[in-house]
PDB file of C-alpha atoms in Angstrom:
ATOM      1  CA  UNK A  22     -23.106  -1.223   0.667  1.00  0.00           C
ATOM      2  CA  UNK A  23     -20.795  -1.745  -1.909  1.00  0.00           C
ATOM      3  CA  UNK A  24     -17.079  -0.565  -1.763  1.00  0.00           C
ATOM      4  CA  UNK A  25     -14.570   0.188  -4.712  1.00  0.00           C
ATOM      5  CA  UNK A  26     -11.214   0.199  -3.652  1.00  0.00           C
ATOM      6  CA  UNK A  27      -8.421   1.133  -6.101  1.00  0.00           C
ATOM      7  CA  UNK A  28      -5.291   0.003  -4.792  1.00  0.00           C
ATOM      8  CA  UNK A  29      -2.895  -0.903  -7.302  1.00  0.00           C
ATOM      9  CA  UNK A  30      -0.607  -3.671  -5.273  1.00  0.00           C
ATOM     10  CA  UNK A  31      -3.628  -5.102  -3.294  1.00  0.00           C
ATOM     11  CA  UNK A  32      -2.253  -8.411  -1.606  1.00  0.00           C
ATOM     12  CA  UNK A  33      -3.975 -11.319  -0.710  1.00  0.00           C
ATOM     13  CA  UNK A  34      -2.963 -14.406   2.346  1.00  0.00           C
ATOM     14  CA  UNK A  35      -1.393 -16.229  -0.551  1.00  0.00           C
ATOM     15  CA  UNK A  36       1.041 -13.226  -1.863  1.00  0.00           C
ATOM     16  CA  UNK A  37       3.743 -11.397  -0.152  1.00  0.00           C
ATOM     17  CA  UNK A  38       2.571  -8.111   0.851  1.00  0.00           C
ATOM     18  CA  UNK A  39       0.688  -6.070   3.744  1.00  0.00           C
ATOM     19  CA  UNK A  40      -2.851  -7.501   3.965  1.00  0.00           C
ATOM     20  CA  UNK A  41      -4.452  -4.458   5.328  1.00  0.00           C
ATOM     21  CA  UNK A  42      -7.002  -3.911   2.974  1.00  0.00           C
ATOM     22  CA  UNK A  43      -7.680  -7.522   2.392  1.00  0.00           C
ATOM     23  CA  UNK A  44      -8.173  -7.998   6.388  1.00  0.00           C
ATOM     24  CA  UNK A  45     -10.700  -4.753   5.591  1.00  0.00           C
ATOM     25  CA  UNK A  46     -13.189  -5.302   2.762  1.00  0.00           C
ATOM     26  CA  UNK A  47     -13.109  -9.156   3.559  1.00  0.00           C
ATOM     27  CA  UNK A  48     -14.533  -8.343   6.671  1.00  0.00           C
ATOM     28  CA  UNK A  49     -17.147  -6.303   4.929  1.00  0.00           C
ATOM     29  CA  UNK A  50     -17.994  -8.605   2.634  1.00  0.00           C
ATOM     30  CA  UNK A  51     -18.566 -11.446   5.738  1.00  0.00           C
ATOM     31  CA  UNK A  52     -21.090  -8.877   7.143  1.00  0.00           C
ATOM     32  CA  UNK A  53     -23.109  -8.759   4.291  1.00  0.00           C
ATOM     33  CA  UNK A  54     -21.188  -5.800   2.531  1.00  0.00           C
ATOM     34  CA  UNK A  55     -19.953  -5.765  -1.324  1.00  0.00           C
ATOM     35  CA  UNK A  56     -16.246  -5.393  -1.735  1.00  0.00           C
ATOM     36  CA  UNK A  57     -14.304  -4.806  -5.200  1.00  0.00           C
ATOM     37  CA  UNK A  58     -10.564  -4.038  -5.170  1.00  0.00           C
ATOM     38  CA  UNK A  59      -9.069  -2.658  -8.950  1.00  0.00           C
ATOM     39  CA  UNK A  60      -5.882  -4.038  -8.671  1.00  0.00           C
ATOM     40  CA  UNK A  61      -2.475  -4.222 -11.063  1.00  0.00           C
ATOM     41  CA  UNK A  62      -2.212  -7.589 -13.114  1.00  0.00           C
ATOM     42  CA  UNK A  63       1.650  -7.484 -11.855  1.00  0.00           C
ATOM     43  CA  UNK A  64       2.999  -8.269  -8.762  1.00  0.00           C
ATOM     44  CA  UNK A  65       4.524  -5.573  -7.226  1.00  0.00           C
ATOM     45  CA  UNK A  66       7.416  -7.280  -5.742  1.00  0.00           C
ATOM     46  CA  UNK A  67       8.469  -9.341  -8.892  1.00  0.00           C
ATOM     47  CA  UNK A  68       7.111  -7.875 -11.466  1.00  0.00           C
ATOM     48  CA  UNK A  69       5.964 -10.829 -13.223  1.00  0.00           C
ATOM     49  CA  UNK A  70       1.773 -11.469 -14.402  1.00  0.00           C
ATOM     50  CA  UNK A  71      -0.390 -12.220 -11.876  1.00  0.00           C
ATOM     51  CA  UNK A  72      -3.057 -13.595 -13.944  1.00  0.00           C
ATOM     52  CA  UNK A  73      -3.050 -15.475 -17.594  1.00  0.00           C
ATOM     53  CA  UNK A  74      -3.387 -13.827 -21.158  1.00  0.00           C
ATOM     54  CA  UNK A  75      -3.051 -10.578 -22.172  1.00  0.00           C
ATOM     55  CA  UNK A  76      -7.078  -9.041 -21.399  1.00  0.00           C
ATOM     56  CA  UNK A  77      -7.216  -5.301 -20.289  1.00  0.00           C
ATOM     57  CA  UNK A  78      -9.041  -6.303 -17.582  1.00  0.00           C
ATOM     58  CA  UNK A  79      -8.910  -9.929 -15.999  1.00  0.00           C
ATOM     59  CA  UNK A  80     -12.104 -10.570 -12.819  1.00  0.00           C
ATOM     60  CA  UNK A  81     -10.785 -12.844  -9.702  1.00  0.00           C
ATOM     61  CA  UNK A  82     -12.398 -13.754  -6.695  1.00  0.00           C
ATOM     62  CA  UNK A  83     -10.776 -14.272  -3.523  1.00  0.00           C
ATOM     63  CA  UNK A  84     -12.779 -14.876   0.019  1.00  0.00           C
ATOM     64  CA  UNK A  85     -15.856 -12.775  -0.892  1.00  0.00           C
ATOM     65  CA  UNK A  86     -13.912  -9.993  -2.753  1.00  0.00           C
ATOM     66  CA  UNK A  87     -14.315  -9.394  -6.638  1.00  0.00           C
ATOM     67  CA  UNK A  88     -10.525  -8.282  -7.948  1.00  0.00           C
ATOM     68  CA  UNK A  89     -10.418  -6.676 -11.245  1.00  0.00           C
ATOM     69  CA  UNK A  90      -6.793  -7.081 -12.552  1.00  0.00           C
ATOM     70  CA  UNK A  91      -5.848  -4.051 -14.557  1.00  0.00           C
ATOM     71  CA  UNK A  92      -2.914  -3.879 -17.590  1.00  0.00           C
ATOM     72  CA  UNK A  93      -0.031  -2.198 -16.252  1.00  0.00           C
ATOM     73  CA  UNK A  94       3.031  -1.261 -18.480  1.00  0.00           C
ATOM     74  CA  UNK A  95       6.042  -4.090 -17.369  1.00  0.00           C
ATOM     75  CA  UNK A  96       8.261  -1.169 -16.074  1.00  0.00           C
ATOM     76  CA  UNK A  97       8.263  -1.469 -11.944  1.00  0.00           C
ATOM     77  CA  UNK A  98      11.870  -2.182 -11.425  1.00  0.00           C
ATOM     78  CA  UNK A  99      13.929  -0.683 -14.199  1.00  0.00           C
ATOM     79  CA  UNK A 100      14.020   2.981 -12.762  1.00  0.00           C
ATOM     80  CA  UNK A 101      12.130   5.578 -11.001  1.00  0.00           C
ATOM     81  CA  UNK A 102      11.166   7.389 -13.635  1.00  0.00           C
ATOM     82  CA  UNK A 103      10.072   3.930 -15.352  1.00  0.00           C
ATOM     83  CA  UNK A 104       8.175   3.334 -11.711  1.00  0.00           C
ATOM     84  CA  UNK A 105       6.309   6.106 -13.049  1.00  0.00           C
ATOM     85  CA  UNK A 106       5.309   5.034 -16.250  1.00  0.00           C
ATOM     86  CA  UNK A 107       3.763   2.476 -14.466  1.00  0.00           C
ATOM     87  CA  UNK A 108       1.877   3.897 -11.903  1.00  0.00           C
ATOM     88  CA  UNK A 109       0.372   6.269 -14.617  1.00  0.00           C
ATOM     89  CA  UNK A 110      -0.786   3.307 -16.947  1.00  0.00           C
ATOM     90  CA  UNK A 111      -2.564   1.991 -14.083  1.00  0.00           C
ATOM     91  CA  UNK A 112      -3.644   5.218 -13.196  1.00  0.00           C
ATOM     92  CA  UNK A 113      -5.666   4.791 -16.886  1.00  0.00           C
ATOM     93  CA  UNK A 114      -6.911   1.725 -16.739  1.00  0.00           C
ATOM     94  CA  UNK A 115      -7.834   1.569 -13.123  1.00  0.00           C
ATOM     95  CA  UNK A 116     -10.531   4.335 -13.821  1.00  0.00           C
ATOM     96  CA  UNK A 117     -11.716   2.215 -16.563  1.00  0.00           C
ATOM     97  CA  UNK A 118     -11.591  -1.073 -14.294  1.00  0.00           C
ATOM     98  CA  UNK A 119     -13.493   1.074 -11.767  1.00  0.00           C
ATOM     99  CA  UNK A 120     -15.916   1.671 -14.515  1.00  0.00           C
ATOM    100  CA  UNK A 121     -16.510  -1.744 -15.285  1.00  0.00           C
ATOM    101  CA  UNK A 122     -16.926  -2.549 -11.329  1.00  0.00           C
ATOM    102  CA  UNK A 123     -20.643  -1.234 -12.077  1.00  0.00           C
ATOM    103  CA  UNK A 124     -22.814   0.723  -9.447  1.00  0.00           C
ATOM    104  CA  UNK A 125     -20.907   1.433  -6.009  1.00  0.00           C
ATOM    105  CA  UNK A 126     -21.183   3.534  -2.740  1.00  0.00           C
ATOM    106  CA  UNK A 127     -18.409   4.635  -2.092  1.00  0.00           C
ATOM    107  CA  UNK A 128     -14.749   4.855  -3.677  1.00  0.00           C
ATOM    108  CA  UNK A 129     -11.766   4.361  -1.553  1.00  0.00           C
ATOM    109  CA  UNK A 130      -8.337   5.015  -2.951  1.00  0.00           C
ATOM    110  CA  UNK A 131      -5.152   4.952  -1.179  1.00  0.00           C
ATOM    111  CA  UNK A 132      -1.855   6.143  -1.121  1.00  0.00           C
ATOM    112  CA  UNK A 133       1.258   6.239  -1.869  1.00  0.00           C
ATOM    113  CA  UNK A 134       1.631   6.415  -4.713  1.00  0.00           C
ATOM    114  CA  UNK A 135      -0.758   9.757  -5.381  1.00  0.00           C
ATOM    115  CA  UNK A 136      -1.587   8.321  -8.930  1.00  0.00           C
ATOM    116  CA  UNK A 137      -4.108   5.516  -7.274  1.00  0.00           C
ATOM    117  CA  UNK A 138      -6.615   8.137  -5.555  1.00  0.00           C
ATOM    118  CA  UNK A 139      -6.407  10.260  -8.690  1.00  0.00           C
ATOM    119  CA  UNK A 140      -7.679   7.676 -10.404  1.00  0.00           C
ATOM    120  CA  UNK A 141     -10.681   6.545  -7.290  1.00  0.00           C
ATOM    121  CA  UNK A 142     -11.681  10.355  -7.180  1.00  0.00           C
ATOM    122  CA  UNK A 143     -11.836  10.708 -10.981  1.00  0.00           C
ATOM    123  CA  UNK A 144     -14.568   7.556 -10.585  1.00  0.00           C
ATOM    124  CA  UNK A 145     -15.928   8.989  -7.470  1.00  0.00           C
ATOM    125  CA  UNK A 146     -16.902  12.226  -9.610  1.00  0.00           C
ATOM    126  CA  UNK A 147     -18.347  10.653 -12.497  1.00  0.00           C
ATOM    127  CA  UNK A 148     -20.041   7.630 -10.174  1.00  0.00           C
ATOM    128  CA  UNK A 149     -21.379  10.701  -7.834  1.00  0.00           C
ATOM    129  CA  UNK A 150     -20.038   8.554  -4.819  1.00  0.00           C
ATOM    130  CA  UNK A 151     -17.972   9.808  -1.865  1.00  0.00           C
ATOM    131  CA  UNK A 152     -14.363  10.182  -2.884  1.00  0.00           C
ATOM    132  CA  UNK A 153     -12.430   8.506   0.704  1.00  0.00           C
ATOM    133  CA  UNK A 154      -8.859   8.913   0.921  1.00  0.00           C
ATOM    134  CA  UNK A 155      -6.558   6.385   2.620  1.00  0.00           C
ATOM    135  CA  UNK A 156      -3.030   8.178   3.879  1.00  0.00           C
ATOM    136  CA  UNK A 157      -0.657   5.152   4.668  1.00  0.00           C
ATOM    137  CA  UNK A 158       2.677   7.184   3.986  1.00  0.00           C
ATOM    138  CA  UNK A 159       3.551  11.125   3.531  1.00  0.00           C
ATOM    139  CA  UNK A 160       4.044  11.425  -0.495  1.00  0.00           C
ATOM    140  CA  UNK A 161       6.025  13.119  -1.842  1.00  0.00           C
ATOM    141  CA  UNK A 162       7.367  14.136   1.982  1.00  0.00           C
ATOM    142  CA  UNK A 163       9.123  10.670   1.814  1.00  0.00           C
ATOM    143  CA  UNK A 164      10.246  10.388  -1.702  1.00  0.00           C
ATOM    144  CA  UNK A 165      11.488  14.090  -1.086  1.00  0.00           C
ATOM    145  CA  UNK A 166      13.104  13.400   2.389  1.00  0.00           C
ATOM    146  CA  UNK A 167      14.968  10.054   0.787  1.00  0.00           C
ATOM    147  CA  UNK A 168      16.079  12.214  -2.032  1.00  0.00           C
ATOM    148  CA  UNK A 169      14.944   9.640  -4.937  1.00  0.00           C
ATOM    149  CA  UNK A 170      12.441  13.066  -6.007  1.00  0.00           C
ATOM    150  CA  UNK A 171      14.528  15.812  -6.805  1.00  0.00           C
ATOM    151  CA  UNK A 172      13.514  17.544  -9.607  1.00  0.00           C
ATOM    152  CA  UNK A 173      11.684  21.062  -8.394  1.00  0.00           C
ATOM    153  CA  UNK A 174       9.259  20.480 -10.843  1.00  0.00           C
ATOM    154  CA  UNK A 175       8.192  17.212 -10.217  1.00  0.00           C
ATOM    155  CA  UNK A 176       7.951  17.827  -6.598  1.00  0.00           C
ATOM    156  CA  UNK A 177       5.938  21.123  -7.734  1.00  0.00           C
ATOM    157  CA  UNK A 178       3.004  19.325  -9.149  1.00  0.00           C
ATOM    158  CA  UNK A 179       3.161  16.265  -6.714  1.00  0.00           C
ATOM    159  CA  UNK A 180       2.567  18.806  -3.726  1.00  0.00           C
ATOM    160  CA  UNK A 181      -0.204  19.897  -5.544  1.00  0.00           C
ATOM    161  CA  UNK A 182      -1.722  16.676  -6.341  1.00  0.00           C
ATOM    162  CA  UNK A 183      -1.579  16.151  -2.543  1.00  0.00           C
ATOM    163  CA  UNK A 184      -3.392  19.512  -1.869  1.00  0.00           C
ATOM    164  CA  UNK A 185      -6.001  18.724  -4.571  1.00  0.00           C
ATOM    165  CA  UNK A 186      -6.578  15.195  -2.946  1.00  0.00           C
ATOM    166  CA  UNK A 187      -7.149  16.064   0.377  1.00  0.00           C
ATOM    167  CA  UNK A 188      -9.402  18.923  -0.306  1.00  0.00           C
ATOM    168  CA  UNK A 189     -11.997  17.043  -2.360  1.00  0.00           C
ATOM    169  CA  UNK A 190     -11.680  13.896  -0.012  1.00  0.00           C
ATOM    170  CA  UNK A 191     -15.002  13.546   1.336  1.00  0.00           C
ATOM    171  CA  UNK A 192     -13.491  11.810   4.758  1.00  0.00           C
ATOM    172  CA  UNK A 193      -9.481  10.660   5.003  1.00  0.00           C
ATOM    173  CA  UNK A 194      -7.986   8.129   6.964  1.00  0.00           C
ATOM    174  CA  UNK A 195      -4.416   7.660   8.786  1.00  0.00           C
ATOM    175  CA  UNK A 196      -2.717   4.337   9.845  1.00  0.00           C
ATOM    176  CA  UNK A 197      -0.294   6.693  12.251  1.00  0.00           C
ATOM    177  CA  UNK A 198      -1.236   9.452  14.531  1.00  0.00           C
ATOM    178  CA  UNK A 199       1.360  11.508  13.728  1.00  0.00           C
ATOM    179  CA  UNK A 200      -0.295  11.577  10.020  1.00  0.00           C
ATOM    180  CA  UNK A 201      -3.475  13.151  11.356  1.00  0.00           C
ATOM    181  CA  UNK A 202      -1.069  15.737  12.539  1.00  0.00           C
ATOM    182  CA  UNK A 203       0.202  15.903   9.852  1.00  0.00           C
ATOM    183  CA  UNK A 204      -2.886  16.438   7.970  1.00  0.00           C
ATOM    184  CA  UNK A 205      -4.410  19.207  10.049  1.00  0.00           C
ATOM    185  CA  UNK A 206      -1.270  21.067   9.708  1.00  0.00           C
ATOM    186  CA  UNK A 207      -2.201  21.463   6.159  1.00  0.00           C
ATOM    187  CA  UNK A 208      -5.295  22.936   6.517  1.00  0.00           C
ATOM    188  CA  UNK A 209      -7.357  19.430   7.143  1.00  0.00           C
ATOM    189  CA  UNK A 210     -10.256  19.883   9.839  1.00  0.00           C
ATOM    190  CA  UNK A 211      -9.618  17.692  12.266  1.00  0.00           C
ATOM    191  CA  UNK A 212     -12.949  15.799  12.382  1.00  0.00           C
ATOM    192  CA  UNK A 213     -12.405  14.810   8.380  1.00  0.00           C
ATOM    193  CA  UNK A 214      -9.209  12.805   9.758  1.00  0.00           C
ATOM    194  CA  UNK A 215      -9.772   8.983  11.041  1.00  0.00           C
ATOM    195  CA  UNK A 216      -7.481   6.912  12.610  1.00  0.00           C
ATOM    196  CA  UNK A 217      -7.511   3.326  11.480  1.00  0.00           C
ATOM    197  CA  UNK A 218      -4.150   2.323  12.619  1.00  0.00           C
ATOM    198  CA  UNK A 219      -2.542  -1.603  11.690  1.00  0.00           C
ATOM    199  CA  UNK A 220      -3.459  -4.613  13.434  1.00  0.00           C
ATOM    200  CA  UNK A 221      -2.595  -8.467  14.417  1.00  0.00           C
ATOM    201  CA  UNK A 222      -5.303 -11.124  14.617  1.00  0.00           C
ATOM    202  CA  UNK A 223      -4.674 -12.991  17.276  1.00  0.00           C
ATOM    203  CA  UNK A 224      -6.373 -16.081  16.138  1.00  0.00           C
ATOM    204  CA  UNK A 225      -3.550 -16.857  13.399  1.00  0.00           C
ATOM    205  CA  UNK A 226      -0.890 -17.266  16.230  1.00  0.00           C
ATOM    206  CA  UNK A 227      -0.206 -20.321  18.481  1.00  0.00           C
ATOM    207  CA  UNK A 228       0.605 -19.134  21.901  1.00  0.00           C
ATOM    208  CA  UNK A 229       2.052 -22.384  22.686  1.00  0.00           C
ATOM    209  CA  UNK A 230       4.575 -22.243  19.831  1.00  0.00           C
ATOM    210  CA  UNK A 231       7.949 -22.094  20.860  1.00  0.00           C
ATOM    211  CA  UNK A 232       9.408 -21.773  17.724  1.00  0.00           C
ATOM    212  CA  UNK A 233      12.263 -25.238  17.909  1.00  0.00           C
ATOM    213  CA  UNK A 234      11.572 -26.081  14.339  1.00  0.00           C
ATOM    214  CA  UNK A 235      12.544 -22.541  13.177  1.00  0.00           C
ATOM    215  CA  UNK A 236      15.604 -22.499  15.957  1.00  0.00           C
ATOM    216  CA  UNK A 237      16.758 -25.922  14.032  1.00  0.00           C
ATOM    217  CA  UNK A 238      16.673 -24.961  10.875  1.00  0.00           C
ATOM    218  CA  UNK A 239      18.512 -21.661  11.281  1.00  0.00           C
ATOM    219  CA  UNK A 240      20.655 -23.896  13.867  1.00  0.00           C
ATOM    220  CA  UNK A 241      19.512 -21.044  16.466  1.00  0.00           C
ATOM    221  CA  UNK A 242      19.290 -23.475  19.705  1.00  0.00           C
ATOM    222  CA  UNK A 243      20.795 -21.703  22.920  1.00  0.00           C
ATOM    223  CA  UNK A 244      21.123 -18.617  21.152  1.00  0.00           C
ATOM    224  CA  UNK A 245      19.576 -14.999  21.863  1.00  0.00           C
ATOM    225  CA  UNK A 246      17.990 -14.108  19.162  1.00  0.00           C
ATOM    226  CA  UNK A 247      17.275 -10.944  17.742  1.00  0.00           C
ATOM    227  CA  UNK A 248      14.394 -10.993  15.646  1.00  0.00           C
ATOM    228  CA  UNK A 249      13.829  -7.853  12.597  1.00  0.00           C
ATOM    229  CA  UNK A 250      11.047  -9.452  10.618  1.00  0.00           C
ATOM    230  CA  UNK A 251       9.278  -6.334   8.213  1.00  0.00           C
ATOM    231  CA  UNK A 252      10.376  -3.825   5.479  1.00  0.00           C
ATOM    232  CA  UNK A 253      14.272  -4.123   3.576  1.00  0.00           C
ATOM    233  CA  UNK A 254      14.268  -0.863   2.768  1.00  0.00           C
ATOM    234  CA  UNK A 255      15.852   2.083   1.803  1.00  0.00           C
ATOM    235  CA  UNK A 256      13.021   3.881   4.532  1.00  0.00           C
ATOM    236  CA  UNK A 257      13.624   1.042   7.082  1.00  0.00           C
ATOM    237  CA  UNK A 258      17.157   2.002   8.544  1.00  0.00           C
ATOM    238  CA  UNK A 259      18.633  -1.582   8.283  1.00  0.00           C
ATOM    239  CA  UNK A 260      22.263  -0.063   8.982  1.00  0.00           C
ATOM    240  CA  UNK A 261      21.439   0.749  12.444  1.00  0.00           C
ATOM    241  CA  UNK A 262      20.610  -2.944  13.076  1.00  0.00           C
ATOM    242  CA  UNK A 263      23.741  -3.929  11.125  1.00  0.00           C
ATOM    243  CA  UNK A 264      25.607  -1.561  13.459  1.00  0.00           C
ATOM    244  CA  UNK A 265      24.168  -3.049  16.330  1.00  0.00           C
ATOM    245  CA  UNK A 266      25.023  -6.529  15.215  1.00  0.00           C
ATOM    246  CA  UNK A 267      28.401  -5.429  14.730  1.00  0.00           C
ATOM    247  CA  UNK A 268      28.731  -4.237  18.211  1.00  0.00           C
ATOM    248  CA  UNK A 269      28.638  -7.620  19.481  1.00  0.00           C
ATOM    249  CA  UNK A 270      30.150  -9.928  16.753  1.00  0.00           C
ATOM    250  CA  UNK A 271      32.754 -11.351  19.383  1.00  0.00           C
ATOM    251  CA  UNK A 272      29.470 -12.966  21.179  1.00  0.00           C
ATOM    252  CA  UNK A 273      28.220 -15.894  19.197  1.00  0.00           C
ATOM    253  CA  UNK A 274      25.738 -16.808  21.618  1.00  0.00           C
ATOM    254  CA  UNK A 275      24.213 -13.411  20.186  1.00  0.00           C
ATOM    255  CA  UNK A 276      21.914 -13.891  16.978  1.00  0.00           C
ATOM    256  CA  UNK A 277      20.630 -11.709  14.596  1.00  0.00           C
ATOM    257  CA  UNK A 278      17.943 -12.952  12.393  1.00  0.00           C
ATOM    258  CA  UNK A 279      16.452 -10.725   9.904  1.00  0.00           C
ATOM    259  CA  UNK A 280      13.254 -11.669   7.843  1.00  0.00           C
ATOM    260  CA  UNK A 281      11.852  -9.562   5.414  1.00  0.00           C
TER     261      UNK A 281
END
């Protein structure tokens, strides 16, 4: 079987970033399975070129998994509405990258943002492949709820990009239960909806580790720490944990350590 993922800030072990969908499809490609992720030539956290020259399309490999790194217009960080132009350049040249990927499947796309499975079921239509749809966060319910979409139009046509999406997915799956909810209160059937919630390997951690070297470098020995290691974001609620920390800043043998 061969699987074509679009998935526009795809991370690998070496970059910072969720590895989800590395952990995935290099897994399938250790049992025997094909794996090809179309993937932005940017990185989504910098901004900078991930790969050298200026090619439309640039081919990696990375443990059994064929990356084709597509163009994407520079604009990440300036704005949202430059965030946008972005997404919708790779939007374009992810269906041709998916084009180039050659005979597949099935086509996975994922989301947010809504532009990547546009752009998996436009090649799932003219591949004649399934068209599966990855929910990892509610868009535009989040952009929406964190008020960085405002205008009624824009939030018009994204609610019906999400409509569109889920109605010609051939399967969809959740990384929350409360998405499948979520889902089938739109009109999903329930038995379209799979769970395939986040995991930890257990083999990458040392369960005799005791962690002295990091206590000595942070100069953390005798302390209590409190550990937030994950997201910086505007979704991730940081001032509560500043709050907290505030609550007991006459107790220095109290630590907060925050790594993200």
């Amino acid at each position: 079987m061969h699987v074509l993922l679009i998935h526009q800030v795809f991370s690998s072990p070496s970059e910072a970033g969720g590895t989800r969908h590395f952990e995935l499809l290099s897994r399938l490609a250790r049992s025997g399975h094909r794996a090809t992720v179309v993937a932005s030539n940017l990185s989504y956290l910098s901004g900078q070129s991930l790969v050298g020259g200026s090619k439309w399309i640039t081919e990696q490999n990375s443990h059994g998994i064929r990356i084709l790194r597509a163009y994407t217009y520079p604009t990440l960080h300036r704005s949202f509405v430059w965030r946008v132009v972005s997404f919708l350049s790779f939007m374009v040249t992810a269906v041709w990258a998916g084009w180039k990927a050659g005979k597949v499947d099935v086509v996975m796309g994922t989301s947010p943002p809504l532009t990547q499975p546009l752009s998996a079921w436009l090649i799932a239509v003219l591949r004649r492949r399934p068209f599966l749809l990855e929910i990892r966060d509610l868009w535009p319910e989040f952009a929406i709820d964190m008020g960085v979409m405002r205008s009624p139009v824009l939030i018009w046509v994204a609610r019906r990009l999400e409509m569109f999406l889920y109605r010609r997915a051939s399967h969809l799956l959740v990384n929350s239960p409360a998405y499948r909810d979520y889902l089938v209160s739109k009109g999903v059937r329930p038995e379209k909806v799979s769970l395939v919630a986040n995991g930890v390997d257990p083999t990458l951690y040392d369960p005799a580790a005791e962690g002295s070297t990091v206590r000595e470098e942070f100069r953390l020995q005798g302390k209590f720490v409190v550990l937030y290691a994950g997201a910086l974001g505007m979704a991730n609620d940081i001032g509560t944990l500043l709050d907290a920390a505030d609550l007991v800043r006459d107790q220095p043998d109290i630590h907060f350590l925050l790594a993200g």
